[in-house]
Amino acid sequence: MSARLFVLGGRDVGRSFAIEEAAVLGRGEECDVKLRDRSVSRAHARVFREEGRWILEDLGSRNGIRLRGERVERAPLADHDEILLGELPLRFRLEDSSLAAEELEAAPAEIVLAEEPAAPSEADERIARSGPRAPARACSRQRTTGSFLGWDLAELPGWQRTLSILFVLAFALGLGWLAFRAIQGFRSSW
């Protein structure tokens, strides 16, 4: 029996992905299900069949997985389950939902909850206070083609988005002022 994942938000909203036996979900090119969301790790999670039931497993992602409101490391999936990969909502659907109820009744549910993150160490706090650092080349933002200037404004951090908008406004005001001065120059020469 196959399953399908539906993307409920973000840049991929409305897309769906068929899963036959197993699939790796993430932003990386090597993933079976490629998701374009900053909160999703390169190899975030894996969905696979095991002993007649579907399992969701975290692959050590930074932002984790939430299923039924709980952060989990590994959990069985049921038809219509809503999953959060980081901040990206997905819905899990079985292709034949009449078999879904039989699977859930036949297999006992074992959910492994994720451990809460440990309190930051003194070194972590010093690094956080030192301010933002330039991202490593391997973690650089993926550029998309087909959008204005080859990148998406929504992918930028808030401060860069604000500066970009201010720059565009200043440029537009400068062009307006130049047009105004040119019109005044033409009027005075007549």
XYZ file of N, CA, C and O in Angstrom, residues 28-164:
548
model
N 17.721 18.813 0.876
C 18.854 18.366 0.073
C 18.448 17.769 -1.260
O 17.364 17.205 -1.404
N 19.328 17.874 -2.233
C 19.078 17.338 -3.572
C 18.936 15.828 -3.554
O 18.266 15.259 -4.400
N 19.581 15.157 -2.603
C 19.539 13.700 -2.555
C 18.250 13.164 -1.934
O 17.999 11.963 -1.955
N 17.402 14.019 -1.397
C 16.162 13.591 -0.746
C 15.113 13.158 -1.772
O 15.043 13.697 -2.873
N 14.291 12.194 -1.371
C 13.197 11.731 -2.227
C 12.087 12.778 -2.296
O 11.452 12.951 -3.328
N 11.840 13.443 -1.166
C 10.836 14.511 -1.092
C 11.583 15.802 -0.781
O 12.036 16.009 0.342
N 11.742 16.654 -1.806
C 12.489 17.908 -1.649
C 11.531 19.018 -1.246
O 10.583 19.324 -1.966
N 11.795 19.626 -0.087
C 10.940 20.682 0.449
C 11.736 21.968 0.536
O 12.873 21.973 1.020
N 11.140 23.065 0.089
C 11.834 24.352 0.070
C 11.367 25.204 1.239
O 10.563 26.106 1.077
N 11.868 24.899 2.418
C 11.522 25.671 3.604
C 12.766 25.772 4.481
O 13.451 24.774 4.702
N 13.036 26.969 4.976
C 14.244 27.190 5.775
C 14.253 26.402 7.066
O 15.314 26.111 7.606
N 13.103 26.054 7.608
C 13.064 25.331 8.882
C 13.279 23.826 8.707
O 13.388 23.102 9.685
N 13.360 23.358 7.471
C 13.564 21.937 7.177
C 15.053 21.701 6.937
O 15.693 22.418 6.173
N 15.607 20.680 7.592
C 17.018 20.333 7.423
C 17.247 19.677 6.063
O 16.302 19.253 5.405
N 18.506 19.561 5.681
C 18.833 18.958 4.382
C 18.325 17.517 4.303
O 17.812 17.106 3.283
N 18.504 16.745 5.364
C 17.915 15.400 5.482
C 17.186 15.407 6.819
O 17.778 15.152 7.854
N 15.918 15.739 6.807
C 15.164 16.031 8.025
C 14.538 14.774 8.648
O 14.671 14.527 9.837
N 13.831 13.994 7.835
C 13.094 12.850 8.370
C 12.980 11.759 7.321
O 13.277 11.968 6.148
N 12.486 10.616 7.779
C 12.279 9.486 6.892
C 10.907 8.897 7.194
O 10.514 8.763 8.354
N 10.162 8.574 6.139
C 8.873 7.887 6.254
C 9.070 6.533 5.583
O 9.544 6.467 4.444
N 8.709 5.455 6.291
C 8.923 4.123 5.728
C 7.917 3.138 6.311
O 7.292 3.396 7.333
N 7.785 1.997 5.617
C 6.901 0.923 6.081
C 7.724 -0.073 6.873
O 8.819 -0.460 6.460
N 7.157 -0.489 8.002
C 7.820 -1.484 8.835
C 6.751 -2.367 9.454
O 5.868 -1.869 10.155
N 6.819 -3.629 9.178
C 5.868 -4.609 9.709
C 4.416 -4.194 9.459
O 3.568 -4.235 10.348
N 4.136 -3.731 8.262
C 2.768 -3.419 7.868
C 2.244 -2.068 8.320
O 1.069 -1.772 8.125
N 3.067 -1.238 8.892
C 2.607 0.096 9.293
C 3.630 1.140 8.860
O 4.796 0.836 8.633
N 3.157 2.372 8.747
C 4.014 3.478 8.326
C 4.641 4.113 9.556
O 3.974 4.343 10.568
N 5.939 4.440 9.449
C 6.705 5.007 10.553
C 7.323 6.324 10.095
O 7.803 6.442 8.964
N 7.322 7.307 10.985
C 7.999 8.585 10.763
C 9.184 8.630 11.713
O 9.027 8.380 12.910
N 10.364 8.967 11.178
C 11.573 8.973 11.994
C 12.389 10.233 11.729
O 12.637 10.592 10.577
N 12.793 10.897 12.800
C 13.655 12.081 12.706
C 15.066 11.618 12.373
O 15.562 10.654 12.942
N 15.731 12.309 11.461
C 17.099 11.959 11.069
C 18.116 12.893 11.720
O 19.126 13.229 11.117
N 17.822 13.332 12.941
C 18.741 14.233 13.647
C 18.607 15.669 13.191
O 19.572 16.425 13.205
N 17.397 16.052 12.807
C 17.176 17.409 12.303
C 17.335 18.442 13.408
O 17.189 18.140 14.592
N 17.624 19.657 13.007
C 17.816 20.737 13.969
C 16.502 21.192 14.588
O 16.424 21.434 15.783
N 15.444 21.310 13.791
C 14.166 21.836 14.279
C 13.167 20.756 14.673
O 12.077 21.060 15.127
N 13.501 19.498 14.482
C 12.683 18.399 14.959
C 11.390 18.172 14.189
O 11.113 18.804 13.179
N 10.624 17.214 14.719
C 9.349 16.802 14.127
C 8.289 16.843 15.215
O 8.533 16.442 16.341
N 7.102 17.321 14.838
C 5.957 17.283 15.748
C 4.856 16.470 15.084
O 4.528 16.687 13.925
N 4.296 15.553 15.859
C 3.197 14.717 15.396
C 2.152 14.710 16.494
O 2.476 14.419 17.647
N 0.920 15.077 16.132
C -0.175 15.176 17.110
C 0.197 16.095 18.266
O -0.123 15.835 19.416
N 0.923 17.168 17.970
C 1.279 18.172 18.970
C 2.482 17.840 19.828
O 2.912 18.656 20.633
N 3.051 16.657 19.681
C 4.200 16.237 20.483
C 5.452 16.165 19.621
O 5.400 15.702 18.485
N 6.562 16.582 20.182
C 7.827 16.423 19.477
C 8.237 14.955 19.589
O 8.262 14.405 20.688
N 8.530 14.332 18.444
C 8.850 12.907 18.421
C 10.146 12.654 17.667
O 10.561 13.459 16.835
N 10.762 11.517 17.990
C 11.928 11.047 17.242
C 11.521 9.951 16.271
O 12.066 9.844 15.192
N 10.547 9.135 16.711
C 10.065 8.020 15.890
C 8.638 7.729 16.338
O 8.364 7.626 17.531
N 7.731 7.588 15.362
C 6.328 7.347 15.714
C 5.600 6.728 14.534
O 5.936 6.985 13.380
N 4.574 5.902 14.817
C 3.746 5.360 13.741
C 2.818 6.449 13.199
O 2.383 7.332 13.937
N 2.528 6.363 11.919
C 1.652 7.332 11.277
C 0.289 6.718 11.010
O 0.187 5.539 10.678
N -0.736 7.530 11.145
C -2.105 7.130 10.825
C -2.604 8.010 9.688
O -2.081 9.106 9.452
N -3.619 7.526 8.993
C -4.223 8.299 7.915
C -4.703 9.648 8.464
O -5.261 9.717 9.554
N -4.456 10.708 7.751
C -4.840 12.086 8.085
C -3.970 12.719 9.162
O -4.313 13.792 9.662
N -2.860 12.096 9.558
C -1.984 12.714 10.550
C -1.378 13.984 9.976
O -0.975 14.029 8.810
N -1.302 15.008 10.813
C -0.651 16.246 10.428
C 0.711 16.276 11.102
O 0.825 16.058 12.304
N 1.730 16.544 10.313
C 3.122 16.507 10.751
C 3.705 17.899 10.604
O 3.411 18.597 9.637
N 4.540 18.308 11.552
C 5.298 19.547 11.413
C 6.767 19.181 11.283
O 7.356 18.634 12.214
N 7.352 19.451 10.127
C 8.796 19.314 9.948
C 9.355 20.708 10.162
O 9.181 21.574 9.308
N 9.985 20.953 11.289
C 10.365 22.312 11.626
C 9.099 23.122 11.775
O 8.306 22.893 12.679
N 8.874 24.062 10.858
C 7.654 24.875 10.869
C 6.742 24.557 9.680
O 5.722 25.205 9.493
N 7.109 23.568 8.879
C 6.366 23.235 7.666
C 5.310 22.165 7.948
O 5.647 21.040 8.322
N 4.016 22.488 7.750
C 2.966 21.489 7.992
C 2.755 20.574 6.788
O 2.699 21.020 5.646
N 2.639 19.275 7.072
C 2.374 18.261 6.060
C 1.214 17.389 6.543
O 0.982 17.280 7.742
N 0.507 16.769 5.614
C -0.537 15.810 5.978
C -0.196 14.471 5.342
O 0.116 14.399 4.157
N -0.266 13.422 6.155
C 0.001 12.062 5.700
C -1.318 11.400 5.344
O -2.261 11.424 6.123
N -1.402 10.831 4.152
C -2.621 10.140 3.709
C -2.250 8.785 3.146
O -1.295 8.659 2.384
N -3.020 7.780 3.514
C -2.871 6.457 2.928
C -3.666 6.428 1.639
O -4.741 7.022 1.556
N -3.155 5.738 0.642
C -3.837 5.676 -0.647
C -5.138 4.882 -0.540
O -6.111 5.204 -1.173
N -5.169 3.840 0.282
C -6.378 3.045 0.489
C -6.746 3.156 1.967
O -6.266 2.403 2.797
N -7.609 4.116 2.312
C -7.903 4.393 3.712
C -8.714 3.296 4.386
O -8.797 3.237 5.592
N -9.341 2.364 3.634
C -10.065 1.269 4.279
C -9.086 0.333 4.975
O -9.399 -0.258 5.991
N -7.878 0.219 4.435
C -6.859 -0.601 5.070
C -6.176 0.125 6.219
O -5.550 -0.495 7.059
N -6.295 1.430 6.272
C -5.618 2.213 7.299
C -6.105 1.842 8.693
O -5.309 1.688 9.613
N -7.400 1.708 8.898
C -7.941 1.378 10.207
C -7.477 -0.004 10.645
O -7.128 -0.213 11.810
N -7.433 -0.969 9.702
C -6.966 -2.311 10.025
C -5.514 -2.289 10.479
O -5.145 -2.960 11.425
N -4.677 -1.516 9.807
C -3.265 -1.420 10.176
C -3.095 -0.857 11.572
O -2.282 -1.330 12.347
N -3.844 0.196 11.904
C -3.714 0.822 13.211
C -4.159 -0.118 14.326
O -3.570 -0.141 15.396
N -5.209 -0.892 14.099
C -5.682 -1.812 15.118
C -4.732 -2.984 15.285
O -4.538 -3.503 16.377
N -4.113 -3.439 14.205
C -3.250 -4.613 14.244
C -1.917 -4.346 14.919
O -1.360 -5.213 15.566
N -1.372 -3.146 14.788
C -0.041 -2.848 15.313
C -0.135 -1.920 16.518
O -0.795 -0.893 16.459
N 0.523 -2.286 17.615
C 0.503 -1.385 18.773
C 1.309 -0.125 18.477
O 2.324 -0.173 17.799
N 0.821 0.980 18.971
C 1.484 2.261 18.723
C 2.619 2.452 19.721
O 2.432 2.323 20.919
N 3.789 2.727 19.174
C 4.948 3.028 20.011
C 5.497 4.365 19.561
O 5.966 4.501 18.437
N 5.389 5.341 20.418
C 5.867 6.670 20.090
C 7.080 6.961 20.955
O 7.026 6.825 22.174
N 8.175 7.347 20.319
C 9.380 7.716 21.050
C 9.456 9.230 21.037
O 9.642 9.844 19.988
N 9.276 9.817 22.210
C 9.315 11.267 22.309
C 10.748 11.754 22.253
O 11.670 11.107 22.768
N 10.937 12.907 21.654
C 12.261 13.502 21.575
C 12.610 14.123 22.912
O 11.749 14.606 23.641
N 13.893 14.096 23.213
C 14.339 14.749 24.435
C 14.306 16.251 24.224
O 14.581 16.747 23.136
N 13.972 16.965 25.287
C 13.998 18.411 25.206
C 15.449 18.853 25.083
O 16.346 18.235 25.668
N 15.713 19.916 24.348
C 17.091 20.373 24.207
C 17.676 20.740 25.555
O 16.989 21.280 26.425
N 18.946 20.406 25.729
C 19.631 20.722 26.983
C 19.805 22.226 27.118
O 19.806 22.967 26.131
N 19.935 22.681 28.361
C 20.165 24.104 28.605
C 21.480 24.503 27.949
O 22.439 23.727 27.939
N 21.540 25.719 27.379
C 22.779 26.133 26.706
C 23.933 26.243 27.688
O 23.763 26.676 28.819
N 25.096 25.822 27.224
C 26.286 25.917 28.057
C 26.795 27.352 28.058
O 26.340 28.210 27.294
N 27.782 27.601 28.909
C 28.360 28.946 28.988
C 29.009 29.335 27.660
O 28.900 30.468 27.211
N 29.631 28.351 26.985
C 30.253 28.617 25.685
C 29.194 28.974 24.645
O 29.388 29.881 23.842
N 28.054 28.263 24.677
C 26.976 28.575 23.743
C 26.459 29.986 23.957
O 26.149 30.705 23.014
N 26.323 30.399 25.212
C 25.834 31.743 25.514
C 26.813 32.809 25.052
O 26.422 33.846 24.549
N 28.135 32.532 25.196
C 29.138 33.498 24.718
C 29.049 33.646 23.208
O 29.131 34.744 22.676
N 28.879 32.531 22.518
C 28.772 32.581 21.058
C 27.522 33.355 20.661
O 27.548 34.173 19.739
N 26.406 33.131 21.348
C 25.158 33.831 21.031
C 25.298 35.327 21.265
O 24.768 36.137 20.512
N 26.029 35.718 22.319
C 26.206 37.153 22.614
C 27.157 37.824 21.639
O 27.113 39.024 21.451
N 28.035 37.031 20.992
C 29.031 37.627 20.099
C 28.419 38.134 18.809
O 29.061 38.802 18.035
N 27.147 37.802 18.563
C 26.460 38.317 17.385
C 26.433 37.314 16.260
O 26.997 36.228 16.352
N 25.773 37.697 15.175
C 25.625 36.772 14.044
C 26.953 36.539 13.346
O 27.814 37.416 13.309
N 27.097 35.345 12.831
C 28.297 34.999 12.076
C 27.901 34.711 10.646
O 26.758 34.376 10.369
N 28.861 34.825 9.771
C 28.603 34.498 8.364
C 28.349 33.002 8.253
O 29.044 32.213 8.890
N 27.360 32.594 7.494
C 27.079 31.160 7.370
C 28.191 30.450 6.612
O 28.859 31.029 5.771
N 28.385 29.196 6.930
C 29.369 28.385 6.217
C 28.903 28.205 4.774
O 27.719 28.235 4.488
N 29.843 27.992 3.891
C 29.506 27.879 2.473
C 28.533 26.725 2.221
O 27.644 26.827 1.396
N 28.681 25.619 2.947
C 27.795 24.471 2.738
C 26.368 24.770 3.169
O 25.440 24.131 2.729
N 26.185 25.734 4.058
C 24.852 26.065 4.562
C 24.291 27.309 3.906
O 23.362 27.913 4.410
N 24.863 27.723 2.802
C 24.401 28.955 2.179
C 22.978 28.798 1.662
O 22.522 27.709 1.375
N 22.294 29.908 1.547
C 20.889 29.928 1.122
C 20.784 29.462 -0.322
O 21.579 29.830 -1.170
N 19.824 28.620 -0.583
C 19.611 28.169 -1.950
C 18.933 29.289 -2.726
O 17.963 29.867 -2.269
N 19.453 29.591 -3.892
C 18.850 30.614 -4.743
C 17.870 29.943 -5.689
O 18.147 28.872 -6.213
N 16.775 30.596 -5.923
C 15.806 30.050 -6.863
C 15.864 30.870 -8.137
O 16.135 32.053 -8.113
N 15.632 30.217 -9.236
C 15.603 30.927 -10.509
C 14.157 31.185 -10.870
O 13.257 30.523 -10.392
N 13.956 32.141 -11.711
C 12.614 32.444 -12.160
C 11.943 33.534 -11.355
O 10.878 33.990 -11.703
N 12.551 33.972 -10.261
C 11.983 35.074 -9.503
C 12.801 36.327 -9.797
O 13.881 36.258 -10.360
N 12.289 37.479 -9.392
C 12.932 38.753 -9.659
C 14.358 38.740 -9.116
O 14.577 38.425 -7.957
N 15.347 39.061 -9.951
C 16.760 39.088 -9.616
C 17.320 37.728 -9.218
O 18.389 37.635 -8.650
N 16.583 36.629 -9.424
C 17.088 35.304 -9.151
C 17.043 34.891 -7.694
O 17.629 33.892 -7.327
N 16.390 35.655 -6.818
C 16.261 35.256 -5.415
C 14.920 35.687 -4.880
O 14.255 36.531 -5.448
N 14.526 35.067 -3.796
C 13.215 35.287 -3.217
C 13.360 36.135 -1.963
O 14.069 35.766 -1.028
N 12.689 37.273 -1.924
C 12.774 38.188 -0.788
C 12.311 37.518 0.499
O 12.838 37.789 1.573
N 11.373 36.598 0.416
C 10.843 35.929 1.613
C 11.877 35.032 2.276
O 11.761 34.719 3.451
N 12.921 34.620 1.542
C 13.944 33.758 2.118
C 14.959 34.525 2.942
O 15.694 33.935 3.713
N 15.030 35.841 2.785
C 16.024 36.631 3.493
C 15.644 36.818 4.954
O 14.464 36.858 5.293
N 16.643 36.964 5.835
C 16.339 37.308 7.228
C 15.651 38.671 7.290
O 15.772 39.488 6.368
N 14.959 38.938 8.375
C 14.167 40.160 8.511
C 14.956 41.437 8.280
O 14.495 42.358 7.601
N 16.169 41.526 8.836
C 16.936 42.764 8.692
C 17.356 42.986 7.241
O 17.370 44.115 6.757
N 17.694 41.926 6.512
C 18.061 42.072 5.100
C 16.835 42.419 4.255
O 16.938 43.202 3.312
N 15.692 41.848 4.601
C 14.452 42.159 3.894
C 14.123 43.639 4.075
O 13.774 44.330 3.128
N 14.264 44.145 5.321
C 13.981 45.554 5.606
C 14.931 46.466 4.845
O 14.500 47.452 4.239
N 16.224 46.144 4.862
C 17.196 46.957 4.124
C 16.917 46.942 2.624
O 17.051 47.973 1.952
N 16.529 45.784 2.093
C 16.216 45.690 0.665
C 15.032 46.574 0.298
O 15.058 47.287 -0.711
